[in-house]
Tab-separated table of C-alpha atoms in Angstrom:
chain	number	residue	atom	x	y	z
Z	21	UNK	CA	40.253	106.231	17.295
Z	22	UNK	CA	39.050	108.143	14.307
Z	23	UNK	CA	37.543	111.774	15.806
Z	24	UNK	CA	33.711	111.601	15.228
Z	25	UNK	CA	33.146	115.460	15.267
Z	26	UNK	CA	35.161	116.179	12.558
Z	27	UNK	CA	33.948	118.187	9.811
Z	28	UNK	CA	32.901	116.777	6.515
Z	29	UNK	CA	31.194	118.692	3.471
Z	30	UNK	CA	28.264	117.513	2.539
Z	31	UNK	CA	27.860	116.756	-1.494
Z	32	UNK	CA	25.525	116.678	-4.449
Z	33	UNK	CA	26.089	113.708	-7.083
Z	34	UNK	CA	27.936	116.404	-9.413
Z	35	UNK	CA	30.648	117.200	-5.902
Z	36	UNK	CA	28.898	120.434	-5.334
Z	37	UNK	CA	29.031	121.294	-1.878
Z	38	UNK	CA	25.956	121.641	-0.014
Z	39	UNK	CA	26.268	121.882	3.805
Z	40	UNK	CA	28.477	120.278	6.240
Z	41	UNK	CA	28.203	117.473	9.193
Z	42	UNK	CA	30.671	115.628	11.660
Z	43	UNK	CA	32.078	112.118	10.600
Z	44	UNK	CA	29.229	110.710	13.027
Z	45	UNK	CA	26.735	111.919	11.232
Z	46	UNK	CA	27.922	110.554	8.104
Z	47	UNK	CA	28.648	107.378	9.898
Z	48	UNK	CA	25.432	106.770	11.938
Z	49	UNK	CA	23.178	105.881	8.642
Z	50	UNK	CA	21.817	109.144	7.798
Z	51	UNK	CA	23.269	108.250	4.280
Z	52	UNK	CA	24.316	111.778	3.942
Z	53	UNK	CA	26.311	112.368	0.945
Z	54	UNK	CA	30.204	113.101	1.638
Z	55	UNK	CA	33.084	112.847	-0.801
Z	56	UNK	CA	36.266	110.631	-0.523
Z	57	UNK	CA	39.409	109.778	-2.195
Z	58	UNK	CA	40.696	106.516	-3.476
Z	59	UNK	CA	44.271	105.835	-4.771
Z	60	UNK	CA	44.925	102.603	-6.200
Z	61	UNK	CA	48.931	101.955	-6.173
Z	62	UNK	CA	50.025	99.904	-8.754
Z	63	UNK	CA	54.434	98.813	-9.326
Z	64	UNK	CA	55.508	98.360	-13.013
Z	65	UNK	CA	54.754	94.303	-12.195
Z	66	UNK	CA	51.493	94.945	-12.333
Z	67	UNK	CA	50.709	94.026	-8.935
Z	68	UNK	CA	48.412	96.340	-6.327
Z	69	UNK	CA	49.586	97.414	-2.725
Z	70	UNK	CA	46.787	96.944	-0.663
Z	71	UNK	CA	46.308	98.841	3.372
Z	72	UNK	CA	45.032	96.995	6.016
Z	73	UNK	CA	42.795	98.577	8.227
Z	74	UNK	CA	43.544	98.776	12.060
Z	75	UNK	CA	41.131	96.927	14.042
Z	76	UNK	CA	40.414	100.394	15.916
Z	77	UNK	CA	38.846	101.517	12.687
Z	78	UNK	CA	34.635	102.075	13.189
Z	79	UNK	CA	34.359	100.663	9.715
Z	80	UNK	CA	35.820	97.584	8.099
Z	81	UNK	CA	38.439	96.610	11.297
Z	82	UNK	CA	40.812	94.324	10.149
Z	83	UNK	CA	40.242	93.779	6.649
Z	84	UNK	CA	42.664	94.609	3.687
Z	85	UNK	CA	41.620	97.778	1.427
Z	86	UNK	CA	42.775	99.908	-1.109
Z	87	UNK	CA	45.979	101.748	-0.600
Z	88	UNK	CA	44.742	105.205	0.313
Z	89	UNK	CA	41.533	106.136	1.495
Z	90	UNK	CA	40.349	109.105	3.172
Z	91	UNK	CA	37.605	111.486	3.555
Z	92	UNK	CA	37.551	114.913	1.900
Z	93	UNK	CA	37.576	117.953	4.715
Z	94	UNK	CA	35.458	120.380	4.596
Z	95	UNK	CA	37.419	123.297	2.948
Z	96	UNK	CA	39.566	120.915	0.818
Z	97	UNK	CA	39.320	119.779	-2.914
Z	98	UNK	CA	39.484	116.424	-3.703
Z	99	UNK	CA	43.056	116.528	-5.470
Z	100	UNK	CA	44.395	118.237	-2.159
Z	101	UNK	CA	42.778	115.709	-0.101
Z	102	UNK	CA	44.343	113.233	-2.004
Z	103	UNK	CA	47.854	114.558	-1.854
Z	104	UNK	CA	47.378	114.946	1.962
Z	105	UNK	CA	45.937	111.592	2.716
Z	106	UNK	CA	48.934	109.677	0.029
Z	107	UNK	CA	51.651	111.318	2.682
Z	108	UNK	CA	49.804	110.679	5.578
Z	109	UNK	CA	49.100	106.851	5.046
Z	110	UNK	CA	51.959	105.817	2.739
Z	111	UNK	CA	54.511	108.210	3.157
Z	112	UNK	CA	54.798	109.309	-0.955
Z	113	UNK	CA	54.668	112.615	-2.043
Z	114	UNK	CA	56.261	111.989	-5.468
Z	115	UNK	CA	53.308	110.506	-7.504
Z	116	UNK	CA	51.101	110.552	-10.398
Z	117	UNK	CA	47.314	110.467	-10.115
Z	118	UNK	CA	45.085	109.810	-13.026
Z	119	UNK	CA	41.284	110.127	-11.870
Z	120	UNK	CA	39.681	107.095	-13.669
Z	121	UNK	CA	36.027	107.141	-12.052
Z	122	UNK	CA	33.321	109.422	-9.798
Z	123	UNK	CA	30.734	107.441	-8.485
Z	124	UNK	CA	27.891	106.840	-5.200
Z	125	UNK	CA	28.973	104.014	-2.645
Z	126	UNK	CA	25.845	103.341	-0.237
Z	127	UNK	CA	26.202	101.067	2.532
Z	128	UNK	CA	23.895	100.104	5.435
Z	129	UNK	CA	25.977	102.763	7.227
Z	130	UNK	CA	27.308	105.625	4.713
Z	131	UNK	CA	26.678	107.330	1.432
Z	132	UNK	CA	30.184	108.502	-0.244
Z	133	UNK	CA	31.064	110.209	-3.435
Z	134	UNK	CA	34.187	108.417	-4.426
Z	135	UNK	CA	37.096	109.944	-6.477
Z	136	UNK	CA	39.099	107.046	-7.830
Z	137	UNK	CA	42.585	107.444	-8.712
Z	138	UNK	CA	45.299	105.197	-10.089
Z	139	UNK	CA	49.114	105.693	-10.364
Z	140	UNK	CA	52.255	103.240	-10.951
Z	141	UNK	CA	54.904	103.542	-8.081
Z	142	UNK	CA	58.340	101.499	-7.622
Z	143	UNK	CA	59.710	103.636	-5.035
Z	144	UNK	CA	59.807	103.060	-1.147
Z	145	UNK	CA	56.563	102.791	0.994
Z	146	UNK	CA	56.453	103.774	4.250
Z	147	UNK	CA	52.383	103.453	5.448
Z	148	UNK	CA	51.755	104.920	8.700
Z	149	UNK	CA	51.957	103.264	11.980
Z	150	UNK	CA	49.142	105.788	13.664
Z	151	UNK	CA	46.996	105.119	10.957
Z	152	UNK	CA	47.465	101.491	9.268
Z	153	UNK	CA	47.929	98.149	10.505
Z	154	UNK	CA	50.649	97.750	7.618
Z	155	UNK	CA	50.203	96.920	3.884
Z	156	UNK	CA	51.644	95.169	0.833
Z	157	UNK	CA	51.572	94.483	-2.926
Z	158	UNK	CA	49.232	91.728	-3.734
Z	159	UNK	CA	48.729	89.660	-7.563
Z	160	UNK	CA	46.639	89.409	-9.601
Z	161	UNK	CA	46.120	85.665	-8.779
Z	162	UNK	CA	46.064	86.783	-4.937
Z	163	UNK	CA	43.190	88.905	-5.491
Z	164	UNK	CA	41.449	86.663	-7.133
Z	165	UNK	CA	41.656	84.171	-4.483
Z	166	UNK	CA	40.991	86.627	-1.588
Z	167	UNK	CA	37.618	87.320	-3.308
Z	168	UNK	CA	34.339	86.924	-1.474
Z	169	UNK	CA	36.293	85.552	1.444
Z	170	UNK	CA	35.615	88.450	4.003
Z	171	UNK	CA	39.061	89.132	3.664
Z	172	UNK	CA	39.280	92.139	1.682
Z	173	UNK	CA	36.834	95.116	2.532
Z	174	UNK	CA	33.242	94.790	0.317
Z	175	UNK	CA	34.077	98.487	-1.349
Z	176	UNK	CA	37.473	97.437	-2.428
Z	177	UNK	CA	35.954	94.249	-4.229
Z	178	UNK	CA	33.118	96.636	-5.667
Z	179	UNK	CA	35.409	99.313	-6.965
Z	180	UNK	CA	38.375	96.953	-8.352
Z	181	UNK	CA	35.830	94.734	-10.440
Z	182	UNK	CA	34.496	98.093	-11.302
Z	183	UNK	CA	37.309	99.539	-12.225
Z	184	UNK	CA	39.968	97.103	-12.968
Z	185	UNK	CA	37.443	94.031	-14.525
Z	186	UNK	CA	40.465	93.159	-17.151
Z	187	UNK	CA	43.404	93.285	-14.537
Z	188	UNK	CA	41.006	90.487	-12.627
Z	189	UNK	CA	39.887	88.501	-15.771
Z	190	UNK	CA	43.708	88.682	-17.004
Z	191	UNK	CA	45.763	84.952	-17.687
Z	192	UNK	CA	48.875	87.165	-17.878
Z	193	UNK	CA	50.947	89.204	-16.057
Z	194	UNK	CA	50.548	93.000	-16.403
Z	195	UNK	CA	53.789	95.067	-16.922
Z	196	UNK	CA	53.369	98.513	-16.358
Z	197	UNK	CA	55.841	101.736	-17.684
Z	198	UNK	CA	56.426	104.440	-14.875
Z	199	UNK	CA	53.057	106.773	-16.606
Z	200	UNK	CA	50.970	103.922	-16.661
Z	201	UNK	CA	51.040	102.320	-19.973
Z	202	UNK	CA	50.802	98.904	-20.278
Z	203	UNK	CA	54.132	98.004	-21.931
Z	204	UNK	CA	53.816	94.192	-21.938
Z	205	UNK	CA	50.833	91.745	-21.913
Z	206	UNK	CA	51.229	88.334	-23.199
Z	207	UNK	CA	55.345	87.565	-22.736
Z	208	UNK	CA	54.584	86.527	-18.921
Z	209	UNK	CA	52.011	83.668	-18.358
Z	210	UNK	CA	50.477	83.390	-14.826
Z	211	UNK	CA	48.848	79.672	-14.456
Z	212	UNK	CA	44.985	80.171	-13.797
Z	213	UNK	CA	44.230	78.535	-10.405
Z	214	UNK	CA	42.837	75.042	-10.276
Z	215	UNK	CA	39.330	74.882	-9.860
Z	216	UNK	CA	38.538	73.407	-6.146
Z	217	UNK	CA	37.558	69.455	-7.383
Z	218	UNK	CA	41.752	69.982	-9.219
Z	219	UNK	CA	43.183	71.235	-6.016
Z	220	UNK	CA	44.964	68.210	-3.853
């Protein structure tokens, strides 16, 4: 079970730290303000590995996420936190972040500064038994149709139509070079799914 009197820093908007609290404190809907990192994993396909989150977990059991996420501890930056928390879960140390976005998640539970970070990996995955119930690369198409179906967690939805809108909206595959760059758009088709009165 995740240790509710560890130590979190406490956050302005700007990441400015402010005081500290235990995990549950943050947790218990005080809504104070703690920072996290995201890492969305991308291969050159174009496709995202999503974690799924042990059914232990105090938030979200069960439910497919993004590939890395953990709180920042107190005493940490958010770029070592990141680092630490890509090893931990997924077993990579040799990747590229690119911080894409900063913003306030509130739920009925939490308030989080999120870091989001995005990087393109082909090389092994290895997530962590202790800490995930497993994980895998999922389409474009399969996102799309996991959508709104309490299958993946609400702050993944938010953040990937926040972040990622044309990957969603895309009719094509995405092709990806090692840094990131999309290298090809329009060369690989993916059929739109049929709406549910075309389905069989």
């Amino acid at each position: 079970m995740d240790n509710q009197q560890e130590i979190f820093p406490i956050v302005d908007e700007d990441g400015k730290v402010t005081g500290s609290a235990t995990r549950g404190e943050c947790h218990n809907g005080s809504k104070l303000l703690h920072p996290v990192v995201h890492l969305h994993v991308f291969n050159s396909r174009g496709d995202i590995y999503l974690q799924r989150r042990p059914d232990w977990k105090d938030i979200q059991p069960g439910k497919w996420d993004t590939a890395v996420g953990g709180h920042v501890d107190y005493g940490e930056s958010p770029e070592e936190a990141l680092c630490r928390e890509v090893s931990e879960e997924l077993g990579i140390t040799g990747f590229s972040p690119t911080l894409i976005d900063k913003y306030v998640f509130e739920s009925q539970r939490e308030r989080e500064l999120v870091y989001v970070n995005r990087t393109v990996y082909d090389g092994e995955i290895h997530p962590s038994a202790e800490e995930l119930d497993g994980g895998r690369f999922w389409t474009m198409q399969e996102i799309r149709e996991a959508m709104g179906k309490n299958i993946l967690t609400p702050n993944f939805e938010s953040e990937f139509k926040r972040c990622f809108a044309k990957e969603l909206d895309a009719k094509y595959a995405l092709f990806f070079d090692i840094d990131g760059t999309l290298v090809n758009f329009k060369s690989h088709e993916i059929p739109a799914y049929p709406s549910q009165s075309q389905r069989p």
